[in-house]
Structure formats: structure tokens, C-alpha cells
Short mmCIF file of C-alpha atoms and ligand atoms in Angstrom, two decimals:
data_model
loop_
_atom_site.label_atom_id
_atom_site.label_comp_id
_atom_site.label_asym_id
_atom_site.label_seq_id
_atom_site.Cartn_x
_atom_site.Cartn_y
_atom_site.Cartn_z
CA UNK A 1 99.02 35.99 -115.05
CA UNK A 2 96.22 34.14 -113.32
CA UNK A 3 93.98 32.08 -115.62
CA UNK A 4 90.30 32.67 -114.78
CA UNK A 5 88.68 30.12 -117.08
CA UNK A 6 89.47 26.43 -117.17
CA UNK A 7 88.36 26.31 -120.81
CA UNK A 8 91.09 26.44 -123.49
CA UNK A 9 91.15 28.11 -126.92
CA UNK A 10 88.06 27.44 -128.99
CA UNK A 11 88.76 26.03 -132.45
CA UNK A 12 86.66 25.41 -135.55
CA UNK A 13 85.89 21.69 -135.85
CA UNK A 14 83.12 21.73 -138.46
CA UNK A 15 79.42 20.75 -138.45
CA UNK A 16 80.05 17.11 -137.50
CA UNK A 17 81.87 17.94 -134.28
CA UNK A 18 80.22 16.86 -131.05
CA UNK A 19 82.60 18.91 -128.92
CA UNK A 20 80.50 21.53 -127.08
CA UNK A 21 83.58 23.75 -126.83
CA UNK A 22 84.24 24.04 -130.58
CA UNK A 23 82.83 26.06 -133.45
CA UNK A 24 80.71 24.08 -135.91
CA UNK A 25 80.02 26.90 -138.42
CA UNK A 26 82.20 29.88 -137.49
CA UNK A 27 85.42 29.37 -139.39
CA UNK A 28 87.07 32.74 -138.88
CA UNK A 29 89.20 32.94 -142.03
CA UNK A 30 86.90 31.15 -144.44
CA UNK A 31 85.96 33.49 -147.26
CA UNK A 32 82.26 34.10 -147.93
CA UNK A 33 81.29 36.49 -150.74
CA UNK A 34 84.88 37.72 -151.00
CA UNK A 35 85.40 38.46 -147.29
CA UNK A 36 86.62 36.32 -144.38
CA UNK A 37 83.89 35.41 -141.93
CA UNK A 38 85.40 37.45 -139.11
CA UNK A 39 85.07 40.60 -141.21
CA UNK A 40 81.40 39.91 -141.95
CA UNK A 41 80.83 39.00 -138.32
CA UNK A 42 82.56 41.52 -136.10
CA UNK A 43 81.50 39.82 -132.88
CA UNK A 44 81.76 41.78 -129.68
CA UNK A 45 81.67 40.81 -126.02
CA UNK A 46 79.29 42.87 -123.89
CA UNK A 47 81.18 43.83 -120.75
CA UNK A 48 78.00 44.08 -118.66
CA UNK A 49 76.34 40.74 -119.36
CA UNK A 50 79.56 38.75 -119.57
CA UNK A 51 81.57 40.15 -116.71
CA UNK A 52 79.07 41.97 -114.50
CA UNK A 53 75.78 40.00 -114.65
CA UNK A 54 75.62 37.56 -111.77
CA UNK A 55 72.36 35.80 -112.41
CA UNK A 56 70.04 37.62 -110.02
CA UNK A 57 66.46 38.35 -111.02
CA UNK A 58 63.39 39.95 -109.36
CA UNK A 59 62.82 36.78 -107.38
CA UNK A 60 66.26 35.56 -106.45
CA UNK A 61 69.89 36.32 -105.72
CA UNK A 62 73.08 35.69 -107.69
CA UNK A 63 73.74 32.23 -109.10
CA UNK A 64 76.87 32.70 -111.24
CA UNK A 65 80.12 31.13 -110.13
CA UNK A 66 82.83 33.58 -111.23
CA UNK A 67 86.46 33.25 -110.24
CA UNK A 68 87.19 36.93 -110.95
CA UNK A 69 85.01 38.23 -108.11
CA UNK A 70 86.66 40.26 -105.34
CA UNK A 71 85.40 42.01 -102.22
CA UNK A 72 86.80 45.41 -103.27
CA UNK A 73 84.82 46.64 -106.34
CA UNK A 74 87.85 48.38 -107.87
CA UNK A 75 89.95 45.24 -107.46
CA UNK A 76 87.14 43.27 -109.09
CA UNK A 77 87.08 45.78 -111.96
CA UNK A 78 90.77 45.05 -112.69
CA UNK A 79 90.18 41.31 -112.44
CA UNK A 80 87.27 41.65 -114.86
CA UNK A 81 89.64 43.25 -117.37
CA UNK A 82 91.99 40.26 -117.11
CA UNK A 83 89.11 37.80 -117.29
CA UNK A 84 87.50 39.65 -120.21
CA UNK A 85 90.67 39.67 -122.27
CA UNK A 86 91.29 36.00 -121.53
CA UNK A 87 87.71 35.22 -122.57
CA UNK A 88 87.89 37.19 -125.84
CA UNK A 89 91.27 35.71 -126.69
CA UNK A 90 90.09 32.15 -126.11
CA UNK A 91 86.97 32.67 -128.26
CA UNK A 92 88.75 34.70 -130.94
CA UNK A 93 86.42 37.67 -130.33
CA UNK A 94 88.02 40.89 -131.58
CA UNK A 95 85.73 43.52 -130.07
CA UNK A 96 84.13 44.56 -126.80
CA UNK A 97 81.39 47.04 -125.82
CA UNK A 98 81.11 48.76 -122.46
CA UNK A 99 79.12 51.14 -120.26
CA UNK A 100 81.22 53.45 -118.10
CA UNK A 101 79.88 51.76 -114.97
CA UNK A 102 80.67 48.24 -116.21
CA UNK A 103 84.35 49.07 -116.49
CA UNK A 104 84.66 50.80 -113.14
CA UNK A 105 82.27 51.06 -110.20
CA UNK A 106 80.29 54.17 -109.29
CA UNK A 107 82.06 55.93 -106.39
CA UNK A 108 80.64 58.35 -103.77
CA UNK A 109 81.35 61.43 -105.95
CA UNK A 110 81.39 62.00 -109.70
CA UNK A 111 85.03 63.08 -109.50
CA UNK A 112 86.00 59.80 -107.85
CA UNK A 113 83.92 57.81 -110.36
CA UNK A 114 85.77 59.57 -113.19
CA UNK A 115 89.11 58.79 -111.57
CA UNK A 116 88.21 55.12 -111.16
CA UNK A 117 87.17 54.96 -114.80
CA UNK A 118 90.48 56.57 -115.82
CA UNK A 119 92.45 53.97 -113.88
CA UNK A 120 90.59 50.94 -115.15
CA UNK A 121 90.48 52.19 -118.75
CA UNK A 122 94.26 52.79 -118.56
CA UNK A 123 94.56 49.13 -117.72
CA UNK A 124 92.21 48.12 -120.56
CA UNK A 125 94.35 50.13 -122.95
CA UNK A 126 97.48 48.41 -121.70
CA UNK A 127 95.84 44.99 -122.19
CA UNK A 128 94.81 45.89 -125.75
CA UNK A 129 98.43 46.47 -126.79
CA UNK A 130 99.86 43.56 -128.74
CA UNK A 131 96.41 42.00 -129.29
CA UNK A 132 93.90 42.50 -132.09
CA UNK A 133 91.17 43.25 -129.56
CA UNK A 134 89.41 46.56 -130.14
CA UNK A 135 86.58 48.60 -128.68
CA UNK A 136 83.43 48.40 -130.83
CA UNK A 137 81.48 50.97 -128.83
CA UNK A 138 81.19 52.70 -125.53
CA UNK A 139 78.20 54.17 -123.76
CA UNK A 140 77.19 55.78 -120.47
CA UNK A 141 74.98 54.02 -117.96
CA UNK A 142 72.51 56.83 -117.23
CA UNK A 143 69.73 54.62 -115.91
CA UNK A 144 70.93 52.46 -113.04
CA UNK A 145 71.51 54.95 -110.24
CA UNK A 146 68.48 56.25 -108.34
CA UNK A 147 69.18 59.82 -109.50
CA UNK A 148 67.94 58.64 -112.90
CA UNK A 149 64.57 57.43 -111.60
CA UNK A 150 62.76 59.81 -113.97
CA UNK A 151 65.24 59.60 -116.84
CA UNK A 152 68.49 61.36 -117.70
CA UNK A 153 68.11 63.80 -120.62
CA UNK A 154 64.34 63.68 -120.07
CA UNK A 155 64.42 64.07 -116.30
CA UNK A 156 62.27 66.93 -114.93
CA UNK A 157 65.29 67.79 -112.76
CA UNK A 158 67.91 69.92 -114.56
CA UNK A 159 70.68 68.79 -112.18
CA UNK A 160 70.09 65.23 -113.38
CA UNK A 161 70.36 66.43 -116.99
CA UNK A 162 73.71 68.03 -116.17
CA UNK A 163 74.96 64.92 -114.39
CA UNK A 164 74.02 62.75 -117.40
CA UNK A 165 75.81 65.18 -119.71
CA UNK A 166 78.92 64.89 -117.55
CA UNK A 167 78.74 61.11 -117.63
CA UNK A 168 78.29 61.08 -121.41
CA UNK A 169 81.24 63.44 -121.88
CA UNK A 170 83.44 61.17 -119.79
CA UNK A 171 82.20 58.01 -121.53
CA UNK A 172 82.94 59.63 -124.90
CA UNK A 173 86.44 60.56 -123.72
CA UNK A 174 86.96 56.97 -122.56
CA UNK A 175 85.68 55.58 -125.87
CA UNK A 176 88.14 57.85 -127.67
CA UNK A 177 90.98 56.72 -125.44
CA UNK A 178 90.16 53.06 -126.22
CA UNK A 179 89.91 53.77 -129.97
CA UNK A 180 86.14 53.00 -130.19
CA UNK A 181 84.69 53.74 -133.62
CA UNK A 182 81.07 53.95 -132.42
CA UNK A 183 79.26 55.48 -129.48
CA UNK A 184 75.81 54.25 -128.41
CA UNK A 185 72.81 55.96 -126.84
CA UNK A 186 70.27 53.55 -125.48
CA UNK A 187 67.43 55.57 -123.99
CA UNK A 188 67.61 53.97 -120.55
CA UNK A 189 64.78 55.60 -118.64
CA UNK A 190 64.06 58.19 -121.37
CA UNK A 191 60.31 57.68 -121.49
CA UNK A 192 57.35 57.93 -119.17
CA UNK A 193 55.06 55.86 -116.99
CA UNK A 194 52.06 58.23 -116.89
CA UNK A 195 51.06 61.33 -118.82
CA UNK A 196 49.49 62.67 -115.61
CA UNK A 197 52.93 63.89 -114.51
CA UNK A 198 54.78 64.17 -117.83
CA UNK A 199 55.33 67.04 -120.27
CA UNK A 200 56.32 64.99 -123.31
CA UNK A 201 57.12 68.01 -125.49
CA UNK A 202 59.58 69.41 -122.96
CA UNK A 203 61.16 66.02 -122.37
CA UNK A 204 61.69 65.40 -126.08
CA UNK A 205 63.15 68.91 -126.53
CA UNK A 206 65.59 68.28 -123.69
CA UNK A 207 66.52 64.84 -125.00
CA UNK A 208 67.27 66.34 -128.42
CA UNK A 209 69.38 69.01 -126.74
CA UNK A 210 71.43 66.37 -124.96
CA UNK A 211 71.97 64.44 -128.20
CA UNK A 212 72.87 67.66 -130.03
CA UNK A 213 75.45 68.53 -127.38
CA UNK A 214 76.89 65.01 -127.65
CA UNK A 215 76.92 65.27 -131.45
CA UNK A 216 78.92 68.49 -131.18
CA UNK A 217 81.29 67.05 -128.58
CA UNK A 218 81.90 64.01 -130.78
CA UNK A 219 83.51 66.36 -133.31
CA UNK A 220 85.04 68.84 -130.89
CA UNK A 221 86.76 66.14 -128.83
CA UNK A 222 88.13 64.36 -131.91
CA UNK A 223 86.28 61.15 -131.01
CA UNK A 224 84.56 61.23 -134.43
CA UNK A 225 82.68 58.01 -133.71
CA UNK A 226 79.61 56.83 -135.55
CA UNK A 227 76.84 57.82 -133.14
CA UNK A 228 74.15 55.18 -132.71
CA UNK A 229 70.71 55.23 -131.13
CA UNK A 230 69.36 51.92 -129.87
CA UNK A 231 65.56 51.79 -130.13
CA UNK A 232 63.45 50.02 -127.53
CA UNK A 233 59.67 50.39 -127.07
CA UNK A 234 59.19 49.70 -123.36
CA UNK A 235 61.06 48.55 -120.26
CA UNK A 236 62.04 50.09 -117.96
CA UNK A 237 59.39 52.75 -118.69
CA UNK A 238 55.94 51.94 -120.02
CA UNK A 239 56.63 54.08 -123.10
CA UNK A 240 60.24 54.57 -124.20
CA UNK A 241 60.71 57.60 -126.48
CA UNK A 242 63.04 55.64 -128.82
CA UNK A 243 60.21 53.19 -129.51
CA UNK A 244 61.46 51.68 -132.78
CA UNK A 245 63.54 52.64 -135.82
CA UNK A 246 60.74 54.53 -137.55
CA UNK A 247 59.91 56.53 -134.41
CA UNK A 248 63.56 57.42 -133.86
CA UNK A 249 63.87 58.50 -137.50
CA UNK A 250 60.90 60.84 -137.00
CA UNK A 251 62.44 62.24 -133.82
CA UNK A 252 65.84 62.80 -135.47
CA UNK A 253 64.24 64.52 -138.44
CA UNK A 254 62.16 66.79 -136.20
CA UNK A 255 65.30 68.03 -134.48
CA UNK A 256 67.59 68.10 -137.54
CA UNK A 257 69.80 65.26 -136.28
CA UNK A 258 69.10 62.70 -139.01
CA UNK A 259 72.55 63.00 -140.59
CA UNK A 260 74.37 62.51 -137.31
CA UNK A 261 72.97 59.25 -135.97
CA UNK A 262 72.54 55.70 -137.18
CA UNK A 263 70.86 52.84 -135.30
CA UNK A 264 72.03 49.99 -133.16
CA UNK A 265 69.32 47.38 -133.65
CA UNK A 266 68.67 44.85 -130.89
CA UNK A 267 66.66 41.73 -131.74
CA UNK A 268 64.84 41.53 -128.40
CA UNK A 269 63.91 45.23 -128.60
CA UNK A 270 62.44 44.67 -132.07
CA UNK A 271 60.20 41.88 -130.80
CA UNK A 272 59.14 43.94 -127.76
CA UNK A 273 57.89 46.50 -130.31
CA UNK A 274 55.93 43.66 -132.00
CA UNK A 275 58.26 43.83 -134.98
CA UNK A 276 60.49 41.12 -136.30
CA UNK A 277 64.25 41.63 -135.98
CA UNK A 278 64.56 41.75 -139.76
CA UNK A 279 61.77 44.34 -140.00
CA UNK A 280 63.80 46.73 -137.85
CA UNK A 281 66.99 45.98 -139.79
CA UNK A 282 65.12 46.52 -143.03
CA UNK A 283 63.64 49.89 -141.98
CA UNK A 284 67.11 51.01 -140.87
CA UNK A 285 68.78 49.77 -144.04
CA UNK A 286 66.38 51.38 -146.52
CA UNK A 287 66.79 54.67 -144.65
CA UNK A 288 70.59 54.42 -144.69
CA UNK A 289 70.91 54.20 -140.90
CA UNK A 290 71.76 50.55 -140.23
CA UNK A 291 74.83 50.98 -138.03
CA UNK A 292 75.29 48.05 -135.67
CA UNK A 293 73.53 45.11 -134.06
CA UNK A 294 72.88 43.94 -130.52
CA UNK A 295 72.63 40.22 -131.16
CA UNK A 296 70.29 38.40 -128.80
CA UNK A 297 66.76 37.04 -128.74
CA UNK A 298 63.70 37.26 -126.54
CA UNK A 299 61.22 34.63 -125.47
CA UNK A 300 58.03 35.17 -127.45
CA UNK A 301 55.91 33.83 -124.57
CA UNK A 302 57.35 36.13 -121.93
CA UNK A 303 57.19 39.61 -123.43
CA UNK A 304 60.05 41.24 -121.55
CA UNK A 305 63.69 41.82 -122.38
CA UNK A 306 65.16 38.41 -121.59
CA UNK A 307 68.41 39.09 -123.51
CA UNK A 308 68.97 35.46 -124.43
CA UNK A 309 71.80 34.27 -126.61
CA UNK A 310 70.68 34.17 -130.24
CA UNK A 311 70.13 30.57 -131.34
CA UNK A 312 67.17 31.05 -133.65
CA UNK A 313 68.70 30.21 -137.03
CA UNK A 314 65.76 31.49 -139.07
CA UNK A 315 66.06 34.97 -137.56
CA UNK A 316 69.83 34.97 -137.98
CA UNK A 317 69.54 34.14 -141.70
CA UNK A 318 67.09 36.97 -142.28
CA UNK A 319 69.23 39.34 -140.21
CA UNK A 320 72.41 38.50 -142.09
CA UNK A 321 70.48 38.84 -145.34
CA UNK A 322 69.75 42.48 -144.44
CA UNK A 323 73.35 43.02 -143.36
CA UNK A 324 74.61 41.68 -146.72
CA UNK A 325 72.15 43.88 -148.61
CA UNK A 326 73.47 46.77 -146.55
CA UNK A 327 77.01 46.01 -147.76
CA UNK A 328 78.02 45.17 -144.18
CA UNK A 329 77.79 47.24 -141.03
CA UNK A 330 80.58 49.77 -141.70
CA UNK A 331 82.19 50.57 -138.36
CA UNK A 332 79.50 48.54 -136.56
CA UNK A 333 79.43 44.91 -135.52
CA UNK A 334 77.49 42.20 -133.71
CA UNK A 335 77.50 42.76 -129.99
CA UNK A 336 76.20 39.92 -127.87
CA UNK A 337 73.87 41.92 -125.65
CA UNK A 338 72.94 38.56 -124.19
CA UNK A 339 73.23 36.88 -120.85
CA UNK A 340 73.38 33.25 -119.83
CA UNK A 341 70.30 31.89 -118.09
CA UNK A 342 70.23 31.81 -114.30
CA UNK A 343 70.60 28.04 -114.39
CA UNK A 344 73.63 28.21 -116.71
CA UNK A 345 75.94 29.39 -113.96
CA UNK A 346 79.28 27.78 -114.85
CA UNK A 347 82.25 29.23 -116.76
CA UNK A 348 81.69 26.63 -119.43
CA UNK A 349 78.15 27.92 -119.97
CA UNK A 350 79.55 31.35 -120.81
CA UNK A 351 81.75 29.85 -123.51
CA UNK A 352 79.06 27.51 -124.79
CA UNK A 353 76.58 30.41 -125.07
CA UNK A 354 78.97 32.57 -127.07
CA UNK A 355 79.84 29.61 -129.30
CA UNK A 356 76.11 28.97 -129.87
CA UNK A 357 75.51 32.64 -130.74
CA UNK A 358 78.55 32.92 -133.01
CA UNK A 359 77.71 29.66 -134.79
CA UNK A 360 74.10 30.75 -135.28
CA UNK A 361 75.18 33.96 -136.99
CA UNK A 362 77.93 32.17 -138.93
CA UNK A 363 75.43 29.67 -140.28
CA UNK A 364 72.99 32.51 -140.88
CA UNK A 365 75.66 34.28 -142.93
CA UNK A 366 76.43 31.16 -144.98
CA UNK A 367 72.77 30.62 -145.86
CA UNK A 368 72.00 34.30 -146.45
CA UNK A 369 75.01 34.53 -148.79
CA UNK A 370 73.71 31.61 -150.89
CA UNK A 371 70.21 33.08 -151.04
CA UNK A 372 71.65 36.37 -152.17
CA UNK A 373 74.03 34.80 -154.69
CA UNK A 374 71.18 32.83 -156.25
CA UNK A 375 69.01 35.97 -156.15
CA UNK A 376 66.18 33.84 -154.79
CA UNK A 377 64.12 36.69 -153.38
CA UNK A 378 65.68 39.48 -155.42
CA UNK A 379 64.57 38.00 -158.75
CA UNK A 380 61.09 37.43 -157.38
CA UNK A 381 60.86 41.03 -156.19
CA UNK A 382 62.16 42.42 -159.49
CA UNK A 383 59.45 40.49 -161.30
CA UNK A 384 56.80 41.47 -158.74
CA UNK A 385 57.36 45.20 -159.27
CA UNK A 386 58.03 44.97 -163.02
CA UNK A 387 54.90 46.99 -163.86
CA UNK A 388 56.76 50.10 -162.66
CA UNK A 389 59.51 49.63 -165.26
CA UNK A 390 57.47 50.50 -168.35
CA UNK A 391 54.37 52.40 -169.43
CA UNK A 392 52.19 54.03 -166.81
CA UNK A 393 54.16 52.38 -163.99
CA UNK A 394 57.39 54.00 -165.14
CA UNK A 395 55.64 57.37 -165.26
CA UNK A 396 54.51 56.87 -161.64
CA UNK A 397 57.99 55.80 -160.55
CA UNK A 398 59.52 58.84 -162.30
CA UNK A 399 56.81 61.10 -160.80
CA UNK A 400 55.87 62.25 -164.29
CA UNK A 401 52.14 61.80 -164.06
CA UNK A 402 49.06 63.68 -162.87
CA UNK A 403 46.00 62.45 -161.04
CA UNK A 404 43.90 63.29 -164.14
CA UNK A 405 46.15 61.17 -166.37
CA UNK A 406 45.93 58.26 -163.91
CA UNK A 407 42.17 58.60 -163.87
CA UNK A 408 42.03 58.40 -167.69
CA UNK A 409 44.37 55.41 -167.62
CA UNK A 410 42.31 53.58 -164.98
CA UNK A 411 39.08 54.20 -166.91
CA UNK A 412 40.67 52.44 -169.88
CA UNK A 413 42.24 49.65 -167.77
CA UNK A 414 39.72 48.82 -165.06
CA UNK A 415 39.81 45.02 -165.42
CA UNK A 416 42.88 44.34 -163.28
CA UNK A 417 44.81 41.07 -163.04
CA UNK A 418 47.02 40.52 -160.01
CA UNK A 419 49.90 38.05 -159.64
CA UNK A 420 50.27 35.69 -156.68
CA UNK A 421 52.52 36.82 -153.82
CA UNK A 422 53.69 33.18 -153.40
CA UNK A 423 54.55 33.58 -149.70
CA UNK A 424 54.40 29.86 -148.87
CA UNK A 425 56.52 28.95 -151.90
CA UNK A 426 59.18 31.48 -150.89
CA UNK A 427 59.15 30.20 -147.32
CA UNK A 428 59.55 26.66 -148.59
CA UNK A 429 62.52 27.68 -150.74
CA UNK A 430 64.11 29.37 -147.75
CA UNK A 431 63.71 26.08 -145.86
CA UNK A 432 65.43 24.24 -148.72
CA UNK A 433 68.47 26.49 -148.26
CA UNK A 434 68.60 25.51 -144.60
C1 XUL B 1 69.10 47.52 -122.57
C2 XUL B 1 70.19 47.43 -123.57
C3 XUL B 1 71.46 48.09 -123.20
C4 XUL B 1 72.09 48.81 -124.35
C5 XUL B 1 73.28 49.65 -123.95
O1 XUL B 1 67.95 46.87 -122.96
O2 XUL B 1 70.03 46.81 -124.59
O3 XUL B 1 72.33 47.15 -122.69
O4 XUL B 1 72.49 47.93 -125.34
O5 XUL B 1 73.00 50.55 -122.96
CO1 CO B 2 71.28 46.49 -126.25
#
């Protein structure tokens, strides 16, 4: 078997290591809060950014130097499988995520595209045997091809809707074949650029129909995956229908789908919505729909989806804090929906970026676990809301009070004393844990 990467197996060397090709914080089998790190951190390789992205942007052509390239796209697809498995093995990554069109190229007809996907996924399945590498989630790329210029499930053209449905069916079948436990819907071009040509009500109805059909097929086909919606507020359209977690919750509840879907939260999508990553994780968690994470980060000064590797420790701590409060991610994991910068074009950069991302989340986990163990914020919050544990507060919390009774109470207690929120103190304590 040809070796595609000159880099060897990546080992844990501890925080003092100066080796760029070693883990400093991710020590796979080390137990944190009763679980080995690799169970807390089910890292996944994104097929698209890792094996397909070649470094081009709006202003320039490819920059990546990749030894698994080939002139025939199908041949390249097979070589990507070999390269991907070598990469995951060397990094000790146990999961991968894919779009149908990342695994196998789009062919002239849908039938041929399906056949190509069958062939390449057969090969993926073969490679999985005898390894502990698994599929975290699959999805359909219903946004890249020009047929999807006005969306997929929300396209004004019913033939496009049907084509998207066919692609989703096939991607679900492929996810089942590869043993994927989750299936993701990122809205792609489900949104609009101008209301002058858009019937939002119809588009949302159609989108819900597509998701309902997929929900039913998930059961019928025996895939039985956790279905996940990935919110994003804008890009590629000006207004994406799956704007943020709260908007998606409203949409799901309107169409009676709230029990069938959880969320895949992406850090860069949260910040595009002018939310923090941990805000989105929090809203998902308290609503019981925190399913999985697309781990990356944006550049706060750019304002588009830069999909950078997550190296912001502060954000990773707060994210892992939410994950711990959630009791983990269930069947979900941490998918690096992140790509190396255009200037980081070598093989080594790919490894270094994954190591940086994995170490950031590993260190985030370590710190979040300590904060949780010491109940730093939890004790403060318990105290802060203590007035709802007794007296009038308990009556409010138990919904055993009337507006008249509250009025009488307030008349007798109108000299109110508040307690400090202590934000700066809490932030300083968080810094002490770092
Ligand atoms: C796009 C994005 C996608 C989804 C899967 O912004 O995040 O890669 O994660 O379609
Ligand atoms: Co994503």
C-alpha cells in the first residue's frame, strides 16, 4: 500500500513537548471525569476539507500539494480513501464525516453518480474492516451543482426538489451501509437573496416536507440515525432559513418535527449569527437538542465562514463545559469542519492543524472538567436564583400564584435589594483555571 503522508504516527508527548507533530494535551486513554478522553472527544475528519479542499479562493487557484491527486476523478476518489484512512490512523482519529459528492464525483447522470458512490463506499467499507474507524455522519451535497442555484428543498423548481430527495435517499442509504449513527442536514442554499422573487411560506412548507420524507425514510430504511440540522444564518444566501438554533426550533415545532431532529452546532456559524459558540450550544442543550459539533472557528474581523481550525482555548473551554453539562454528545462527536489556510499547503500543515484543534479541545475538556468538579459557576448560579427556592419565589417557580397575589406581595415588598452579578470576578476565576 502506497504511503501518502511522510508524517508518522502522532503520539502524546505532554505539555512540555516542542515537537510540532505530537499531542501536548490530547492523551487518548487518560481518564477525565470517569471517561477516557477519546470518548469525551469523538473527533472526526471532514472528508471535504481534508481530502477535497485544494486551497482555492475567490481570488486565486489551488495551492495545496497533495500526493493523492489523480487525473481521473474516480481514481482520485479511491486514492482519497487510502489517504484518508492513513491520515485518521496516524492521528488516532476514530470517525469521519462525508457528503455524497466528497466520496465520489458527480457524473453526467444521477444513475452514474449513484453507481460511483456505490463503488467508492464499497471500498470505504472494506477499509473500515479491522480498524476502529467509524462513520460519524453522512450528508448530501445539495448546494454545489448549478441545478441548486435557488436551493434544493426550497427551490421554486419541483424537479430540483425531486433530485435533492433522490440524493438524500442515496446519501442515507450510504450512511447506513457505512454504519453512520447520525445524518446531517445543512441547509446549503435553503434561503433567499431577495423577497421580490421569493414565496417564503411555500419554501418553508416544501423544506418541511423534504425533512418529513427524510424522517420517514430514516425509519423505513432501517438507518435509524440521529437526524441533525446544522444552523447557519447567512452564506451562501443572504438569509438562510436555518438561521440559528432558536429559529430552527421554531421551524421544527411549527411542522411537528421537534422530536425527530437534534442540532449539529458549528462554531463559525454561531458567530456569523452574532452569537457565541457557547450560546448556541447552551440553547441546544437546554432544549434537549444538542446532538453534535462542527469544531472550527471564524475570524471575527472578516465576517464570513472561514472554517479555521479551532485554536481559541477560551471558546473550547466554554464549549466543552456545555458538552459536559449535556452529559456528552450521545451518538454525536466533534467534526473538524475546518480547512487549512491557503498558505499552509503542505502535508505537515494538515497534521499540525488537526493536532492544534484536538489539543485545543483536549485542554478545553481538562479545564471545563475542573470548573465543573469545583462547581465554580454552578454554585454561583444556585445562589443567584435562590429566591425562587422559598416563599413567593417558590410559588412563582411552581406556577402556584396569581397576578393579584403578586401585586399584593410587591406592595408589601417594594424596597428591593439586588445582588451583584460579579461578571468580572467570574471571568477572573475562569482565567485562574487556565
Ligand atoms: C457549510 C458547512 C457544511 C456542513 C455539511 O458551512 O458547515 O460543510 O457542515 O454540509
Ligand atoms: Co459544518
